Amino acid sequence: TGWLEISIEDFAQSMDATEKQQENFAAIRRKIIEPAVKELTTKDGWMIQWRPVKKGRKVGALRFDFKRNDQLALAL
């Protein structure tokens, strides 16, 4: 169980986002965040929730809450 709050600039830089993606939060969400959360949830058994933290009207940071899913689904 844990959480991480990271500025959108630091997150984009650490994920090697393109300049165009860095200017557009929707692109970061669609191309980086959602696929990564989906992969970690299905393959590694993490339960991850995330939300944007706004600074005024703009997204200034991301908050991730995560914990291990002890009840992994069995493959049929």
Tab-separated table of C-alpha atoms in Angstrom:
chain	number	residue	atom	x	y	z
A	1	THR	CA	0.000	0.000	0.000
A	2	GLY	CA	1.349	3.375	-0.920
A	3	TRP	CA	0.920	6.562	-2.867
A	4	LEU	CA	2.935	8.862	-5.075
A	5	GLU	CA	2.298	12.457	-6.040
A	6	ILE	CA	4.489	13.758	-8.844
A	7	SER	CA	4.429	16.963	-10.868
A	8	ILE	CA	3.213	16.542	-14.421
A	9	GLU	CA	6.545	17.887	-15.717
A	10	ASP	CA	8.604	15.362	-13.734
A	11	PHE	CA	6.268	12.528	-14.732
A	12	ALA	CA	6.412	13.410	-18.435
A	13	GLN	CA	10.198	13.694	-18.327
A	14	SER	CA	10.643	10.379	-16.515
A	15	MET	CA	8.386	8.641	-19.054
A	16	ASP	CA	10.232	10.161	-22.025
A	17	ALA	CA	7.089	11.869	-23.287
A	18	THR	CA	7.421	13.785	-26.534
A	19	GLU	CA	7.221	17.584	-26.492
A	20	LYS	CA	3.791	17.399	-28.075
A	21	GLN	CA	2.563	15.013	-25.366
A	22	GLN	CA	4.007	17.247	-22.642
A	23	GLU	CA	1.879	20.135	-23.906
A	24	ASN	CA	-1.320	18.067	-23.925
A	25	PHE	CA	-2.425	16.224	-20.774
A	26	ALA	CA	-5.006	14.200	-22.716
A	27	ALA	CA	-2.180	12.703	-24.797
A	28	ILE	CA	-0.198	11.790	-21.670
A	29	ARG	CA	-3.281	10.189	-20.158
A	30	ARG	CA	-4.204	8.263	-23.304
A	31	LYS	CA	-0.725	7.199	-24.493
A	32	ILE	CA	1.189	6.731	-21.224
A	33	ILE	CA	-0.872	6.572	-18.027
A	34	GLU	CA	-3.845	4.415	-19.036
A	35	PRO	CA	-1.815	1.706	-20.846
A	36	ALA	CA	0.708	1.519	-17.982
A	37	VAL	CA	-1.985	1.233	-15.305
A	38	LYS	CA	-3.797	-1.427	-17.331
A	39	GLU	CA	-0.613	-3.458	-17.819
A	40	LEU	CA	0.412	-3.279	-14.159
A	41	THR	CA	-3.095	-4.252	-13.076
A	42	THR	CA	-3.442	-7.259	-15.372
A	43	LYS	CA	0.119	-8.611	-15.471
A	44	ASP	CA	1.614	-7.760	-12.086
A	45	GLY	CA	-1.412	-7.801	-9.799
A	46	TRP	CA	-1.392	-4.175	-8.667
A	47	MET	CA	-4.534	-2.252	-7.793
A	48	ILE	CA	-3.844	1.291	-9.001
A	49	GLN	CA	-6.022	4.367	-8.869
A	50	TRP	CA	-4.824	7.708	-10.145
A	51	ARG	CA	-6.189	11.199	-10.414
A	52	PRO	CA	-4.988	14.520	-11.768
A	53	VAL	CA	-4.226	17.236	-9.212
A	54	LYS	CA	-5.186	20.599	-10.637
A	55	LYS	CA	-3.420	23.920	-10.246
A	56	GLY	CA	-6.137	26.335	-11.224
A	57	ARG	CA	-7.569	25.043	-14.494
A	58	LYS	CA	-4.436	23.161	-15.491
A	59	VAL	CA	-3.235	19.754	-14.306
A	60	GLY	CA	-0.191	20.391	-12.119
A	61	ALA	CA	0.485	16.928	-10.701
A	62	LEU	CA	-0.636	13.311	-10.664
A	63	ARG	CA	-1.555	11.275	-7.599
A	64	PHE	CA	-1.237	7.500	-7.731
A	65	ASP	CA	-2.628	5.244	-4.977
A	66	PHE	CA	-1.533	1.637	-5.253
A	67	LYS	CA	-1.518	-1.670	-3.430
A	68	ARG	CA	-0.929	-5.315	-4.233
A	69	ASN	CA	-3.985	-7.334	-5.185
A	70	ASP	CA	-3.727	-10.439	-3.010
A	71	GLN	CA	-6.579	-12.157	-4.853
A	72	LEU	CA	-5.139	-12.701	-8.306
A	73	ALA	CA	-7.479	-14.092	-10.929
A	74	LEU	CA	-6.823	-17.671	-11.950
A	75	ALA	CA	-6.309	-18.343	-15.640
A	76	LEU	CA	-8.906	-20.734	-17.028
